[in-house]
PDB file of C-alpha atoms in Angstrom:
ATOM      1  CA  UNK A   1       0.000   0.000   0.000  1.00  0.00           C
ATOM      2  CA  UNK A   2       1.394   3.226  -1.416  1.00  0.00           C
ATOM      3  CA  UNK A   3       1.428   6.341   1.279  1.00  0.00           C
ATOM      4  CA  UNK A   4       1.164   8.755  -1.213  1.00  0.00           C
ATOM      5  CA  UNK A   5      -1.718  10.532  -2.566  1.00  0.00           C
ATOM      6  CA  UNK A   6      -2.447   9.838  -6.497  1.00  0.00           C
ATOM      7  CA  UNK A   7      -1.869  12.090  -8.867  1.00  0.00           C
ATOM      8  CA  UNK A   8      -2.777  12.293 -12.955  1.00  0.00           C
ATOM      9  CA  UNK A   9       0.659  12.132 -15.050  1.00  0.00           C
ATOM     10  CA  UNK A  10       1.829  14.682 -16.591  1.00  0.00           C
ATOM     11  CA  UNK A  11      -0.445  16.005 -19.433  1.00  0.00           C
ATOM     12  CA  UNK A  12      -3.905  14.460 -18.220  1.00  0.00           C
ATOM     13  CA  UNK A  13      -6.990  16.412 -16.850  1.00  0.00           C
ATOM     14  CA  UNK A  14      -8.011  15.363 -13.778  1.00  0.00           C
ATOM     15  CA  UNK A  15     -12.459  15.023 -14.577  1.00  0.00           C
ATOM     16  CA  UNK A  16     -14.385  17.295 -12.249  1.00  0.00           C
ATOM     17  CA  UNK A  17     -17.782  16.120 -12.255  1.00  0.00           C
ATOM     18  CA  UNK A  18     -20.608  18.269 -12.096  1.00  0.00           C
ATOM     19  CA  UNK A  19     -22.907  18.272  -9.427  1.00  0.00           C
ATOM     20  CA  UNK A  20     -26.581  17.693  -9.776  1.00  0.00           C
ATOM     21  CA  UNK A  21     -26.802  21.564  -8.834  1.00  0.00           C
ATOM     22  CA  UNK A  22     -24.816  23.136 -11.298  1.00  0.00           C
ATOM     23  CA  UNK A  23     -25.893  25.899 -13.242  1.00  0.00           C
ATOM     24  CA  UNK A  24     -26.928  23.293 -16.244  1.00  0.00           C
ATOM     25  CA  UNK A  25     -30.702  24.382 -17.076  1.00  0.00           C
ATOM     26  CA  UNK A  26     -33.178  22.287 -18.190  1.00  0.00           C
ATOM     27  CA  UNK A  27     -35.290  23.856 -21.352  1.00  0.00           C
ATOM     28  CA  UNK A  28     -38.815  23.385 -21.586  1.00  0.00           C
ATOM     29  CA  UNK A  29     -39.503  23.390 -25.426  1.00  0.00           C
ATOM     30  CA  UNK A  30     -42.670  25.380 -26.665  1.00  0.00           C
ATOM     31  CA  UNK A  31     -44.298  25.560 -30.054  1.00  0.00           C
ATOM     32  CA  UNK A  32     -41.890  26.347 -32.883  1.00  0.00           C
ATOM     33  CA  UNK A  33     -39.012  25.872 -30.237  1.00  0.00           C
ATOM     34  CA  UNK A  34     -35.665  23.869 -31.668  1.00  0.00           C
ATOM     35  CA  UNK A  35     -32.689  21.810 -30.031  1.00  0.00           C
ATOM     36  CA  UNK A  36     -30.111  21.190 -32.164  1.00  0.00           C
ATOM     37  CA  UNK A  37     -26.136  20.164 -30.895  1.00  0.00           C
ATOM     38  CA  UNK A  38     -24.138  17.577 -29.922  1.00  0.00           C
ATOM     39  CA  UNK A  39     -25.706  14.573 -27.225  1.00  0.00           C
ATOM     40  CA  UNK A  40     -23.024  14.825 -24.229  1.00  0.00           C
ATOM     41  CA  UNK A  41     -25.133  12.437 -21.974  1.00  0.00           C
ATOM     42  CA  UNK A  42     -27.867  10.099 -21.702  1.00  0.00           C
ATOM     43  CA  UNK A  43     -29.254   9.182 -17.981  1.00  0.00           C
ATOM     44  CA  UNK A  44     -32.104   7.163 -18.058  1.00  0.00           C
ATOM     45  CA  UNK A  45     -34.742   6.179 -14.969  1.00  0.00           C
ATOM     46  CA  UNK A  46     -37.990   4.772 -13.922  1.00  0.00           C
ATOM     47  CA  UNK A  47     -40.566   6.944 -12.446  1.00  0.00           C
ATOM     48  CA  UNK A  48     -44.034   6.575 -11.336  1.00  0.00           C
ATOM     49  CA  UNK A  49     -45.353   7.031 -15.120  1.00  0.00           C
ATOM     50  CA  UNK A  50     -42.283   4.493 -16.686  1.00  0.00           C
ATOM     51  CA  UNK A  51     -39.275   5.284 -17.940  1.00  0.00           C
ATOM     52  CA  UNK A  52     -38.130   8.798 -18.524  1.00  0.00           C
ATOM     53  CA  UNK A  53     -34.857   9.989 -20.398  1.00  0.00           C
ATOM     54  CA  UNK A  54     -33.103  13.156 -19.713  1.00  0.00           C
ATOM     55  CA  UNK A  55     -30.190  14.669 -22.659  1.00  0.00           C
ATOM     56  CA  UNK A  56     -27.659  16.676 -21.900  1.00  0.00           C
ATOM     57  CA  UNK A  57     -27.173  18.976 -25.011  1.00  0.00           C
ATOM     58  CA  UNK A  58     -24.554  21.398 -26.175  1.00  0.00           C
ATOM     59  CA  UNK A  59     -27.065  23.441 -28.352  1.00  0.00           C
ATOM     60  CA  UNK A  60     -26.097  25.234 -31.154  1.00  0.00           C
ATOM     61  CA  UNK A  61     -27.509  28.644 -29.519  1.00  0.00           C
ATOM     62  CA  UNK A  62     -28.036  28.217 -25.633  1.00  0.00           C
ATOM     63  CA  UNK A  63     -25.301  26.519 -24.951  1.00  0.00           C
ATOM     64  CA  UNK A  64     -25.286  22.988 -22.392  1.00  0.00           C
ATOM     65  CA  UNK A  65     -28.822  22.197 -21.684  1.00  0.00           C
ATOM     66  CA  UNK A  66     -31.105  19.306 -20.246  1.00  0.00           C
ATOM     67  CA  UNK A  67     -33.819  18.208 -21.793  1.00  0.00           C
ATOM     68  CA  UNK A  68     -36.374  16.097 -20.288  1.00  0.00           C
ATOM     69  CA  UNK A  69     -37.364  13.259 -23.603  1.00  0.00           C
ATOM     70  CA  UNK A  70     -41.318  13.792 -24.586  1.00  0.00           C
ATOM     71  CA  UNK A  71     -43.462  11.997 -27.551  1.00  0.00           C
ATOM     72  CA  UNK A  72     -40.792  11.067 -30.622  1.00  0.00           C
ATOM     73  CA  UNK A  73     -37.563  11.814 -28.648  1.00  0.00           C
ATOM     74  CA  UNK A  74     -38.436   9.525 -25.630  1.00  0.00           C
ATOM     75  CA  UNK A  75     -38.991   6.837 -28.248  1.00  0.00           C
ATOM     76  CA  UNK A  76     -35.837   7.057 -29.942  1.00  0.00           C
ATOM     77  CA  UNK A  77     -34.083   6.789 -26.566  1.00  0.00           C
ATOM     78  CA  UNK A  78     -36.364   3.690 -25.554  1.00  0.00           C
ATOM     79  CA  UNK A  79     -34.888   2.336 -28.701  1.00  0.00           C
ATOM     80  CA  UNK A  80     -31.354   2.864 -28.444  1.00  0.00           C
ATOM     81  CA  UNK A  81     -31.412   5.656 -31.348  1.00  0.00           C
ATOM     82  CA  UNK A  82     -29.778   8.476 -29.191  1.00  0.00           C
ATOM     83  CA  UNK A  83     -25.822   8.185 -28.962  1.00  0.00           C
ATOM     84  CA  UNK A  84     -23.591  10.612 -26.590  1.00  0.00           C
ATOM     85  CA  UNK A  85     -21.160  12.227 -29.089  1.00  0.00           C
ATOM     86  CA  UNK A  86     -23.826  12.526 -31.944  1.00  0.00           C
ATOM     87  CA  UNK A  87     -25.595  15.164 -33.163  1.00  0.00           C
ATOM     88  CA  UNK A  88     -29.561  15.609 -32.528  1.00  0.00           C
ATOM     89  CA  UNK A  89     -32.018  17.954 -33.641  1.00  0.00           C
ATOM     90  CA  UNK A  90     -35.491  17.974 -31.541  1.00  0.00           C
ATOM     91  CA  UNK A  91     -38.522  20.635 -32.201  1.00  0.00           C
ATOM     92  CA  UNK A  92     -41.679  21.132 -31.041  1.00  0.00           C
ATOM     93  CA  UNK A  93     -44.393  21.298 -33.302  1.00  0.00           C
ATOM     94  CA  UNK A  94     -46.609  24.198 -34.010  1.00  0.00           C
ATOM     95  CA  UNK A  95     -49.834  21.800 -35.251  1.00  0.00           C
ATOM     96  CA  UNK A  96     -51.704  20.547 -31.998  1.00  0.00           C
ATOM     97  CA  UNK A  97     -52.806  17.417 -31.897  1.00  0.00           C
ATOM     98  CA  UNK A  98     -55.258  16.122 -29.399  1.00  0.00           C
ATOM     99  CA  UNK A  99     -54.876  12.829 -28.088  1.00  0.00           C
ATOM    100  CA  UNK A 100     -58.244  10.472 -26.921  1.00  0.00           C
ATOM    101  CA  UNK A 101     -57.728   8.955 -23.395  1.00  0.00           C
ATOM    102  CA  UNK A 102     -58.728   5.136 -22.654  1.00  0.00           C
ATOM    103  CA  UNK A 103     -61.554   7.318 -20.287  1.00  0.00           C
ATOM    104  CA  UNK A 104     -62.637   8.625 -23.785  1.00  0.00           C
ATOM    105  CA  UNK A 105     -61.316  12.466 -22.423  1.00  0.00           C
ATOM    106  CA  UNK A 106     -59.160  14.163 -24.756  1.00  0.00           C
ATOM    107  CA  UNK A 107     -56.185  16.227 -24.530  1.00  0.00           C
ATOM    108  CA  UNK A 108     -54.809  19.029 -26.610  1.00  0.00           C
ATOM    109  CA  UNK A 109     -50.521  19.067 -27.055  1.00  0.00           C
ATOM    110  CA  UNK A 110     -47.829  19.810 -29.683  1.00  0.00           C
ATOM    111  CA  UNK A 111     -46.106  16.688 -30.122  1.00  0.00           C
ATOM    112  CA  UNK A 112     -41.921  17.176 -30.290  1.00  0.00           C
ATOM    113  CA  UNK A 113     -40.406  15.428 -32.824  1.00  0.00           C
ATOM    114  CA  UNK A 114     -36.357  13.912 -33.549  1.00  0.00           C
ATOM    115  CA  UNK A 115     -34.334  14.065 -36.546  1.00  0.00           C
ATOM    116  CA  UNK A 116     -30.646  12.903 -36.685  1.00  0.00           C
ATOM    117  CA  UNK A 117     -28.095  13.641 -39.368  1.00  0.00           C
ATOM    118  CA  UNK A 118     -27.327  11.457 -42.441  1.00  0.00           C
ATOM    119  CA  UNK A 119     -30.970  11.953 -43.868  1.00  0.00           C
ATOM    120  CA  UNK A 120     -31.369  12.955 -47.375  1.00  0.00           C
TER     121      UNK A 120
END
């Protein structure tokens, strides 16, 4: 057992992770509202509803953002389709669409959609 403290070699970074109260915000997209930058991390839970996914984004204008998946977004990540280092481009649309409950009550929303590079 060594008795002295560990340090990086020469030329490395030592990571400073960020705590879940850092200055990070989380954007709430409305109507018309884009995302579009690099995926820097995926976390993925279960909550009282299912599974949620939450991206950490390095948008093109706002800068590192969370975003809380909804409707086409939440899918892709349910299917593996999000990848941390790729790019991603999510919008909320400006059409509502309403959405008939099981209890036969309805519900009014813009759904968000996903698109990822290499489309024609």
């Amino acid at each position: 057992m060594s008795t002295e403290r560990p340090t990086p070699p020469d030329g490395y970074e030592q990571f400073e992770g960020e705590s879940p109260e850092s200055d990070v915000s989380t954007v709430e997209l409305g109507p018309g509202d884009v995302l579009e930058g690099l995926v820097l991390d995926l976390t993925e839970g279960e909550g009282e509803y299912g599974p949620w996914y939450r991206l950490k984004i390095k948008d093109e204008s706002r800068g590192v953002v969370r975003y809380f998946a909804k409707d086409e977004v939440k899918r892709a990540a349910a299917q593996d389709r999000i990848e941390v280092g790729e790019q991603i481009w999510v919008a909320m649309d400006t059409d509502e669409v309403t959405l008939e409950r099981d209890d036969g009550s309805t519900h009014d929303y813009n759904p968000t959609m996903v698109a990822f590079p290499g489309g024609d």
